[in-house]
Amino acid sequence: MKIQPLRIGDLVANLPIIQGGMGVGVSLSRLASAVSNEGGIGIISTAQIGYQEKDFENYPVKANIRALTNHIKKAKENVKNGIIGINIMVALTNYEEYVRTAIKAGIDLIISGAGLPTRLPELVKNTKVKIAPIVSSLKAAKTILKVWDRKYNKAADMVVIEGPKAGGHLGFSLDELNNNTVSLEKILKDVLIEVKKYEEKYQKHIPVVVAGGIYSGDDIAHYLSLGASGVQIATRFIATHECDADDRFKQAYLDCEKEDIELVKSPVGMPGRAINNKLVETIKVENIKVRKCFDCLKIDHCDRVTIPYCITDKLIAAVKGDVENGLLFCGDNAYRMKKLVSVKELMNEFIAGILAY
Ligand SMILES: Cc1cc2nc3c(=O)[nH]c(=O)nc-3n(C[C@H](O)[C@H](O)[C@H](O)COP(=O)(O)O)c2cc1C
């Protein structure tokens, strides 16, 4: 298959590949700029991005804002004409402040999920920053597109669909995930029809990008042939030299087997997918006492009293290399990765697979 660039308004990526945002600290400026320099779109995760700052424990918001600014500036400096975006979860307590910070620092694109980013158009008003909601169903796509149209007279610049095989938090019930009742192909088909209405109304192309379990160039080509304009891939970028996490974190993915990958409960209230370890086994039988609350999630996304563990604490432990007590989010296909490669090698593998399709 011939490779078409991914166009998001006036932004053009030579390859239709977005590297999915991975928090905490797994996709920062190093990974994002490497992907962007290879022709894809690099995404910095905003979730607790300041975890390495000295004052993070006492002033997490201040540390996050400083680190977010620095990572965006660094990534933009490292890329030649490449596109850099952020991933930001609607569930974050200081959502608007982080969005404003990213805009000020020169971000090109904002991808936002873990809730519907209903007010995002207001925050990017009078800027060139492109916005894309993450949805996991036709219903969610309909809702967000309708709200943006009615309230702001605005169409999305892109729509990301995250399917049931993705890593991180999943927008499906445990029942749907265990019984395989939803397919990314079907959601894509439905969302493409919905998006068309807004393309006609606003006279603009709205790329639809799919995510979740996409492993090879062949997989990418498959979704492109179904009408997607691009793909978002996260897990595969963990096994790269440029991934911003500790080497022990990367090794845990290379070592994992199919049966190690499980659905886990998360304080956010949505199921997640992760590699089995001591943490996953522990939370099956007991809650882990919260050492300190970072107030990172809005109260309706994290009930401070009943949560099984603190998500910030466990994701930070993971990225720093504590692979037994940390939470190792992963996509369904993580066990297939057996070798650490460079981003260039990985992108070349994708390109070869698409061309051979
Ligand atoms: C380690 C890890 C961390 C993630 N963190 C986030 C996050 O902070 N916000 C978010 O919206 N998605 C997050 N995701 C989801 C990815 O951005 C992506 O959409 C998804 O994992 C795609 O599936 P794949 O990993 O099978 O390619 C994360 C995924 C992984 C594997």
Tab-separated table of C-alpha atoms and ligand atoms in Angstrom:
chain	number	residue	atom	x	y	z
A	1	MET	CA	0.000	0.000	0.000
A	2	LYS	CA	1.195	3.511	-0.789
A	3	ILE	CA	1.765	5.665	2.301
A	4	GLN	CA	-0.306	8.836	2.523
A	5	PRO	CA	0.690	11.604	4.932
A	6	LEU	CA	-1.507	12.358	7.928
A	7	ARG	CA	-3.052	15.815	7.555
A	8	ILE	CA	-4.530	17.575	10.579
A	9	GLY	CA	-5.555	20.957	9.187
A	10	ASP	CA	-2.296	22.671	8.217
A	11	LEU	CA	-0.177	20.129	10.122
A	12	VAL	CA	1.266	17.419	7.894
A	13	ALA	CA	3.079	14.315	9.141
A	14	ASN	CA	4.813	12.295	6.425
A	15	LEU	CA	3.868	9.062	8.168
A	16	PRO	CA	0.330	8.351	9.440
A	17	ILE	CA	1.716	7.196	12.787
A	18	ILE	CA	1.129	8.911	16.127
A	19	GLN	CA	3.090	7.723	19.145
A	20	GLY	CA	0.509	7.457	21.930
A	21	GLY	CA	1.034	9.500	25.096
A	22	MET	CA	2.278	7.348	27.983
A	23	GLY	CA	2.231	8.522	31.577
A	24	VAL	CA	3.851	8.773	33.988
A	25	GLY	CA	7.054	9.829	32.302
A	26	VAL	CA	7.180	7.082	29.671
A	27	SER	CA	6.749	9.446	26.713
A	28	LEU	CA	8.512	12.736	27.331
A	29	SER	CA	10.546	14.981	25.037
A	30	ARG	CA	13.148	12.355	24.085
A	31	LEU	CA	10.699	9.783	22.707
A	32	ALA	CA	8.336	12.365	21.227
A	33	SER	CA	11.068	14.179	19.316
A	34	ALA	CA	12.587	10.918	18.039
A	35	VAL	CA	9.214	9.858	16.596
A	36	SER	CA	8.591	13.273	15.118
A	37	ASN	CA	12.034	13.324	13.499
A	38	GLU	CA	11.187	10.045	11.758
A	39	GLY	CA	8.078	11.593	10.196
A	40	GLY	CA	5.452	10.530	12.733
A	41	ILE	CA	3.819	12.598	15.478
A	42	GLY	CA	5.423	12.516	18.922
A	43	ILE	CA	3.191	12.888	21.955
A	44	ILE	CA	4.364	13.986	25.405
A	45	SER	CA	2.277	12.697	28.286
A	46	THR	CA	1.355	15.422	30.771
A	47	ALA	CA	0.415	13.047	33.602
A	48	GLN	CA	2.635	13.963	36.599
A	49	ILE	CA	5.294	15.097	34.126
A	50	GLY	CA	7.199	16.874	36.895
A	51	TYR	CA	7.907	13.688	38.858
A	52	GLN	CA	11.673	14.160	38.497
A	53	GLU	CA	11.631	17.764	39.729
A	54	LYS	CA	13.086	18.379	43.206
A	55	ASP	CA	9.944	20.086	44.548
A	56	PHE	CA	7.460	17.548	43.112
A	57	GLU	CA	6.570	15.957	46.483
A	58	ASN	CA	5.615	19.288	48.033
A	59	TYR	CA	4.437	21.297	45.026
A	60	PRO	CA	3.373	18.819	42.323
A	61	VAL	CA	1.374	21.287	40.221
A	62	LYS	CA	4.185	23.833	40.151
A	63	ALA	CA	6.682	21.086	39.277
A	64	ASN	CA	4.390	19.704	36.553
A	65	ILE	CA	3.900	23.102	34.944
A	66	ARG	CA	7.651	23.761	34.867
A	67	ALA	CA	8.435	20.300	33.481
A	68	LEU	CA	5.657	20.506	30.882
A	69	THR	CA	7.018	23.809	29.576
A	70	ASN	CA	10.575	22.463	29.505
A	71	HIS	CA	9.697	19.196	27.750
A	72	ILE	CA	7.631	20.926	25.063
A	73	LYS	CA	10.377	23.480	24.405
A	74	LYS	CA	13.049	20.776	24.336
A	75	ALA	CA	11.060	18.563	21.981
A	76	LYS	CA	10.315	21.473	19.638
A	77	GLU	CA	14.000	22.439	19.612
A	78	ASN	CA	15.008	18.861	18.762
A	79	VAL	CA	12.715	18.472	15.755
A	80	LYS	CA	13.025	19.960	12.337
A	81	ASN	CA	9.532	20.977	11.250
A	82	GLY	CA	8.142	17.951	13.094
A	83	ILE	CA	4.857	17.829	14.977
A	84	ILE	CA	4.766	17.578	18.762
A	85	GLY	CA	1.566	17.036	20.719
A	86	ILE	CA	0.514	16.402	24.286
A	87	ASN	CA	-1.798	13.827	25.763
A	88	ILE	CA	-3.845	15.164	28.625
A	89	MET	CA	-6.456	13.369	30.667
A	90	VAL	CA	-9.707	15.226	31.317
A	91	ALA	CA	-9.750	13.587	34.751
A	92	LEU	CA	-6.748	15.670	35.932
A	93	THR	CA	-7.417	18.195	38.684
A	94	ASN	CA	-5.529	21.047	37.011
A	95	TYR	CA	-6.555	20.208	33.458
A	96	GLU	CA	-7.101	23.771	32.238
A	97	GLU	CA	-3.888	25.092	33.731
A	98	TYR	CA	-1.897	22.338	31.990
A	99	VAL	CA	-3.621	22.985	28.665
A	100	ARG	CA	-2.880	26.720	28.902
A	101	THR	CA	0.746	25.973	29.807
A	102	ALA	CA	1.154	23.670	26.798
A	103	ILE	CA	-0.309	26.274	24.438
A	104	LYS	CA	2.028	28.929	25.803
A	105	ALA	CA	5.015	26.603	25.354
A	106	GLY	CA	4.205	26.129	21.654
A	107	ILE	CA	2.433	22.784	21.413
A	108	ASP	CA	0.966	21.829	18.002
A	109	LEU	CA	-1.701	19.331	18.979
A	110	ILE	CA	-3.693	18.324	22.060
A	111	ILE	CA	-5.099	14.801	22.335
A	112	SER	CA	-7.419	14.440	25.294
A	113	GLY	CA	-9.262	11.491	26.798
A	114	ALA	CA	-10.145	9.738	30.081
A	115	GLY	CA	-13.386	11.696	29.999
A	116	LEU	CA	-14.833	13.926	27.306
A	117	PRO	CA	-12.906	17.191	26.773
A	118	THR	CA	-16.063	19.291	26.433
A	119	ARG	CA	-14.425	22.694	27.129
A	120	LEU	CA	-11.273	22.209	25.076
A	121	PRO	CA	-12.350	24.448	22.132
A	122	GLU	CA	-12.706	27.375	24.532
A	123	LEU	CA	-9.151	26.858	25.799
A	124	VAL	CA	-7.538	26.848	22.342
A	125	LYS	CA	-9.647	29.705	20.962
A	126	ASN	CA	-7.632	32.187	18.870
A	127	THR	CA	-4.661	29.801	18.607
A	128	LYS	CA	-3.525	27.435	15.834
A	129	VAL	CA	-3.400	24.483	18.235
A	130	LYS	CA	-5.265	21.437	16.921
A	131	ILE	CA	-7.538	19.413	19.198
A	132	ALA	CA	-8.580	15.764	19.150
A	133	PRO	CA	-10.816	13.878	21.565
A	134	ILE	CA	-10.169	10.220	22.400
A	135	VAL	CA	-13.323	8.101	22.215
A	136	SER	CA	-14.039	4.410	22.656
A	137	SER	CA	-17.548	4.253	21.233
A	138	LEU	CA	-19.828	5.802	18.649
A	139	LYS	CA	-21.876	7.222	21.524
A	140	ALA	CA	-18.888	9.117	22.944
A	141	ALA	CA	-17.926	10.392	19.477
A	142	LYS	CA	-21.479	11.626	18.853
A	143	THR	CA	-21.611	13.386	22.220
A	144	ILE	CA	-18.327	15.273	21.976
A	145	LEU	CA	-18.785	16.262	18.330
A	146	LYS	CA	-22.282	17.523	19.068
A	147	VAL	CA	-21.196	19.527	22.144
A	148	TRP	CA	-18.330	21.200	20.247
A	149	ASP	CA	-20.619	21.973	17.317
A	150	ARG	CA	-23.522	23.381	19.370
A	151	LYS	CA	-21.541	25.220	22.023
A	152	TYR	CA	-18.507	26.421	20.090
A	153	ASN	CA	-19.445	26.099	16.438
A	154	LYS	CA	-16.325	23.960	16.047
A	155	ALA	CA	-15.492	20.570	14.570
A	156	ALA	CA	-12.744	18.352	15.951
A	157	ASP	CA	-9.425	18.587	14.071
A	158	MET	CA	-8.994	14.827	14.461
A	159	VAL	CA	-10.721	11.984	16.315
A	160	VAL	CA	-8.773	9.205	18.060
A	161	ILE	CA	-10.588	5.926	18.674
A	162	GLU	CA	-9.082	3.744	21.374
A	163	GLY	CA	-10.172	0.142	21.047
A	164	PRO	CA	-10.339	-2.726	23.557
A	165	LYS	CA	-6.754	-3.926	22.980
A	166	ALA	CA	-5.101	-0.681	24.083
A	167	GLY	CA	-2.813	-0.111	27.039
A	168	GLY	CA	-3.531	2.253	29.910
A	169	HIS	CA	-7.087	2.941	30.979
A	170	LEU	CA	-9.783	1.439	28.796
A	171	GLY	CA	-13.147	2.972	27.969
A	172	PHE	CA	-14.977	-0.371	28.160
A	173	SER	CA	-16.614	-2.446	30.882
A	174	LEU	CA	-14.902	-5.584	32.180
A	175	ASP	CA	-17.763	-7.559	30.643
A	176	GLU	CA	-17.116	-6.094	27.181
A	177	LEU	CA	-13.388	-6.755	27.519
A	178	ASN	CA	-13.652	-10.303	28.859
A	179	ASN	CA	-16.284	-11.371	26.353
A	180	ASN	CA	-14.741	-9.687	23.323
A	181	THR	CA	-18.010	-8.023	22.405
A	182	VAL	CA	-16.531	-4.867	20.868
A	183	SER	CA	-14.238	-4.500	17.904
A	184	LEU	CA	-12.147	-1.527	16.845
A	185	GLU	CA	-13.107	-2.200	13.219
A	186	LYS	CA	-16.821	-1.779	13.992
A	187	ILE	CA	-16.325	1.397	16.052
A	188	LEU	CA	-14.176	2.825	13.245
A	189	LYS	CA	-16.855	2.100	10.657
A	190	ASP	CA	-19.535	3.835	12.761
A	191	VAL	CA	-17.400	6.814	13.743
A	192	LEU	CA	-16.359	7.438	10.107
A	193	ILE	CA	-20.031	7.845	9.181
A	194	GLU	CA	-20.634	10.234	12.087
A	195	VAL	CA	-17.526	12.305	11.348
A	196	LYS	CA	-18.564	12.694	7.700
A	197	LYS	CA	-21.544	14.843	8.778
A	198	TYR	CA	-19.180	17.340	10.399
A	199	GLU	CA	-16.749	17.217	7.486
A	200	GLU	CA	-19.610	18.279	5.240
A	201	LYS	CA	-20.910	20.954	7.606
A	202	TYR	CA	-17.476	22.486	8.261
A	203	GLN	CA	-16.028	21.743	4.828
A	204	LYS	CA	-12.864	20.254	6.258
A	205	HIS	CA	-11.144	16.890	6.422
A	206	ILE	CA	-11.334	15.330	9.904
A	207	PRO	CA	-8.860	12.457	10.158
A	208	VAL	CA	-9.951	9.476	12.233
A	209	VAL	CA	-7.070	7.668	13.907
A	210	VAL	CA	-7.303	4.264	15.606
A	211	ALA	CA	-5.389	2.844	18.571
A	212	GLY	CA	-5.100	-0.332	20.581
A	213	GLY	CA	-3.004	-3.435	19.993
A	214	ILE	CA	-1.589	-2.237	16.677
A	215	TYR	CA	1.675	-4.127	16.351
A	216	SER	CA	2.964	-4.260	12.780
A	217	GLY	CA	3.024	-2.371	9.517
A	218	ASP	CA	0.504	-4.931	8.314
A	219	ASP	CA	-1.868	-3.953	11.155
A	220	ILE	CA	-1.420	-0.276	10.271
A	221	ALA	CA	-2.214	-0.924	6.610
A	222	HIS	CA	-5.261	-2.967	7.618
A	223	TYR	CA	-6.818	0.003	9.459
A	224	LEU	CA	-5.828	2.449	6.717
A	225	SER	CA	-7.600	0.199	4.213
A	226	LEU	CA	-10.738	0.431	6.379
A	227	GLY	CA	-10.748	4.232	6.130
A	228	ALA	CA	-8.617	5.344	9.070
A	229	SER	CA	-6.290	8.239	8.259
A	230	GLY	CA	-3.683	7.054	10.717
A	231	VAL	CA	-2.907	4.980	13.787
A	232	GLN	CA	-1.831	5.726	17.337
A	233	ILE	CA	0.666	3.237	18.727
A	234	ALA	CA	2.055	3.280	22.270
A	235	THR	CA	3.314	-0.058	23.623
A	236	ARG	CA	5.720	-0.720	20.772
A	237	PHE	CA	7.534	2.525	21.522
A	238	ILE	CA	8.321	1.320	25.056
A	239	ALA	CA	10.876	-1.138	23.653
A	240	THR	CA	12.964	1.630	22.092
A	241	HIS	CA	16.234	3.184	23.222
A	242	GLU	CA	14.595	6.612	23.153
A	243	CYS	CA	11.639	5.736	25.422
A	244	ASP	CA	11.987	7.981	28.489
A	245	ALA	CA	11.525	5.217	31.112
A	246	ASP	CA	14.163	3.308	33.127
A	247	ASP	CA	15.810	0.341	31.344
A	248	ARG	CA	14.347	-2.108	33.898
A	249	PHE	CA	10.872	-0.891	32.931
A	250	LYS	CA	11.582	-1.591	29.239
A	251	GLN	CA	13.063	-5.012	30.064
A	252	ALA	CA	9.862	-6.041	31.899
A	253	TYR	CA	7.967	-5.682	28.597
A	254	LEU	CA	10.567	-7.683	26.686
A	255	ASP	CA	10.373	-10.427	29.322
A	256	CYS	CA	6.586	-10.684	29.616
A	257	GLU	CA	4.569	-13.563	28.184
A	258	LYS	CA	1.015	-13.568	26.854
A	259	GLU	CA	-0.389	-15.002	30.094
A	260	ASP	CA	1.246	-12.217	32.132
A	261	ILE	CA	-0.999	-9.576	30.583
A	262	GLU	CA	-4.113	-8.880	32.660
A	263	LEU	CA	-6.980	-6.504	33.150
A	264	VAL	CA	-6.537	-4.592	36.397
A	265	LYS	CA	-8.650	-2.237	38.469
A	266	SER	CA	-7.575	1.353	38.643
A	267	PRO	CA	-8.490	4.184	41.030
A	268	VAL	CA	-9.757	6.100	37.994
A	269	GLY	CA	-12.733	3.740	37.944
A	270	MET	CA	-12.005	2.351	34.474
A	271	PRO	CA	-10.334	-1.013	33.894
A	272	GLY	CA	-6.732	-0.949	32.755
A	273	ARG	CA	-4.402	-3.466	31.113
A	274	ALA	CA	-1.045	-4.220	32.706
A	275	ILE	CA	1.717	-6.788	33.169
A	276	ASN	CA	1.210	-9.082	36.136
A	277	ASN	CA	3.572	-8.460	39.054
A	278	LYS	CA	3.521	-8.208	42.847
A	279	LEU	CA	1.336	-5.085	42.719
A	280	VAL	CA	-1.300	-6.712	40.489
A	281	GLU	CA	-1.435	-9.800	42.738
A	282	THR	CA	-1.680	-7.686	45.900
A	283	ILE	CA	-4.592	-5.545	44.752
A	284	LYS	CA	-6.591	-8.671	43.953
A	285	VAL	CA	-6.835	-9.308	47.706
A	286	GLU	CA	-6.266	-6.013	49.487
A	287	ASN	CA	-6.043	-2.261	49.048
A	288	ILE	CA	-2.625	-0.637	49.344
A	289	LYS	CA	-2.450	2.185	51.875
A	290	VAL	CA	-1.968	5.572	50.238
A	291	ARG	CA	1.282	7.156	51.475
A	292	LYS	CA	0.463	10.633	50.239
A	293	CYS	CA	-2.291	12.147	48.079
A	294	PHE	CA	-1.021	14.245	45.180
A	295	ASP	CA	-4.548	15.450	44.440
A	296	CYS	CA	-3.859	14.600	40.792
A	297	LEU	CA	-7.328	13.417	39.783
A	298	LYS	CA	-10.692	15.135	40.144
A	299	ILE	CA	-12.672	13.743	43.057
A	300	ASP	CA	-15.250	12.038	40.785
A	301	HIS	CA	-12.368	10.091	39.163
A	302	CYS	CA	-10.590	9.057	42.348
A	303	ASP	CA	-12.351	8.403	45.635
A	304	ARG	CA	-9.515	9.072	48.052
A	305	VAL	CA	-11.006	6.746	50.731
A	306	THR	CA	-11.865	3.576	48.805
A	307	ILE	CA	-9.157	3.411	46.094
A	308	PRO	CA	-7.175	0.148	45.785
A	309	TYR	CA	-3.854	2.045	45.450
A	310	CYS	CA	-2.525	5.475	44.484
A	311	ILE	CA	-2.100	5.603	40.718
A	312	THR	CA	0.520	8.365	40.798
A	313	ASP	CA	2.640	6.478	43.300
A	314	LYS	CA	2.511	3.212	41.337
A	315	LEU	CA	3.125	4.723	37.906
A	316	ILE	CA	6.105	6.685	39.219
A	317	ALA	CA	7.500	3.527	40.825
A	318	ALA	CA	7.178	1.770	37.454
A	319	VAL	CA	8.875	4.413	35.309
A	320	LYS	CA	11.746	4.568	37.814
A	321	GLY	CA	12.299	0.816	37.371
A	322	ASP	CA	10.516	-0.793	40.337
A	323	VAL	CA	8.849	-3.403	38.133
A	324	GLU	CA	7.381	-5.438	41.019
A	325	ASN	CA	5.635	-2.640	42.938
A	326	GLY	CA	4.931	-0.318	40.002
A	327	LEU	CA	2.018	-0.417	37.570
A	328	LEU	CA	3.150	-1.562	34.106
A	329	PHE	CA	0.404	-0.484	31.734
A	330	CYS	CA	0.591	-2.300	28.385
A	331	GLY	CA	-1.365	-3.066	25.240
A	332	ASP	CA	-2.677	-6.537	24.439
A	333	ASN	CA	0.277	-7.329	22.162
A	334	ALA	CA	3.112	-6.320	24.510
A	335	TYR	CA	4.325	-9.919	24.875
A	336	ARG	CA	5.320	-10.030	21.207
A	337	MET	CA	8.176	-7.557	21.684
A	338	LYS	CA	11.492	-9.335	22.108
A	339	LYS	CA	14.131	-6.746	21.258
A	340	LEU	CA	15.033	-3.185	22.165
A	341	VAL	CA	15.351	-1.134	18.974
A	342	SER	CA	15.795	2.482	17.947
A	343	VAL	CA	12.775	4.558	16.948
A	344	LYS	CA	14.279	4.733	13.454
A	345	GLU	CA	14.402	0.923	13.203
A	346	LEU	CA	10.841	0.614	14.465
A	347	MET	CA	9.504	3.219	12.042
A	348	ASN	CA	11.382	1.533	9.174
A	349	GLU	CA	9.777	-1.780	10.138
A	350	PHE	CA	6.333	-0.106	10.054
A	351	ILE	CA	7.040	1.502	6.678
A	352	ALA	CA	8.189	-1.805	5.156
A	353	GLY	CA	5.063	-3.543	6.469
A	354	ILE	CA	2.699	-0.913	5.066
A	355	LEU	CA	4.416	-0.900	1.670
A	356	ALA	CA	4.252	-4.711	1.474
A	357	TYR	CA	0.505	-4.796	2.218
B	1	LIG	C1	2.545	2.643	29.616
B	1	LIG	C2	1.314	3.311	29.026
B	1	LIG	C3	0.883	4.521	29.550
B	1	LIG	C4	-0.227	5.180	28.987
B	1	LIG	N1	-0.601	6.401	29.487
B	1	LIG	C5	-1.625	7.075	28.928
B	1	LIG	C6	-1.982	8.370	29.407
B	1	LIG	O1	-1.359	8.932	30.312
B	1	LIG	N2	-3.067	8.971	28.828
B	1	LIG	C7	-3.772	8.385	27.814
B	1	LIG	O2	-4.744	8.980	27.323
B	1	LIG	N3	-3.427	7.178	27.336
B	1	LIG	C8	-2.383	6.513	27.862
B	1	LIG	N4	-2.019	5.295	27.351
B	1	LIG	C9	-2.715	4.772	26.144
B	1	LIG	C10	-1.889	5.040	24.866
B	1	LIG	O3	-1.735	6.404	24.621
B	1	LIG	C11	-2.453	4.345	23.593
B	1	LIG	O4	-3.578	4.957	23.095
B	1	LIG	C12	-2.735	2.877	23.724
B	1	LIG	O5	-1.865	2.256	24.618
B	1	LIG	C13	-2.642	2.239	22.341
B	1	LIG	O6	-2.527	0.854	22.387
B	1	LIG	P1	-1.110	0.095	22.226
B	1	LIG	O7	-0.334	0.434	23.455
B	1	LIG	O8	-1.494	-1.347	22.141
B	1	LIG	O9	-0.444	0.605	20.992
B	1	LIG	C14	-0.926	4.595	27.906
B	1	LIG	C15	-0.485	3.355	27.406
B	1	LIG	C16	0.618	2.720	27.937
B	1	LIG	C17	1.072	1.406	27.356
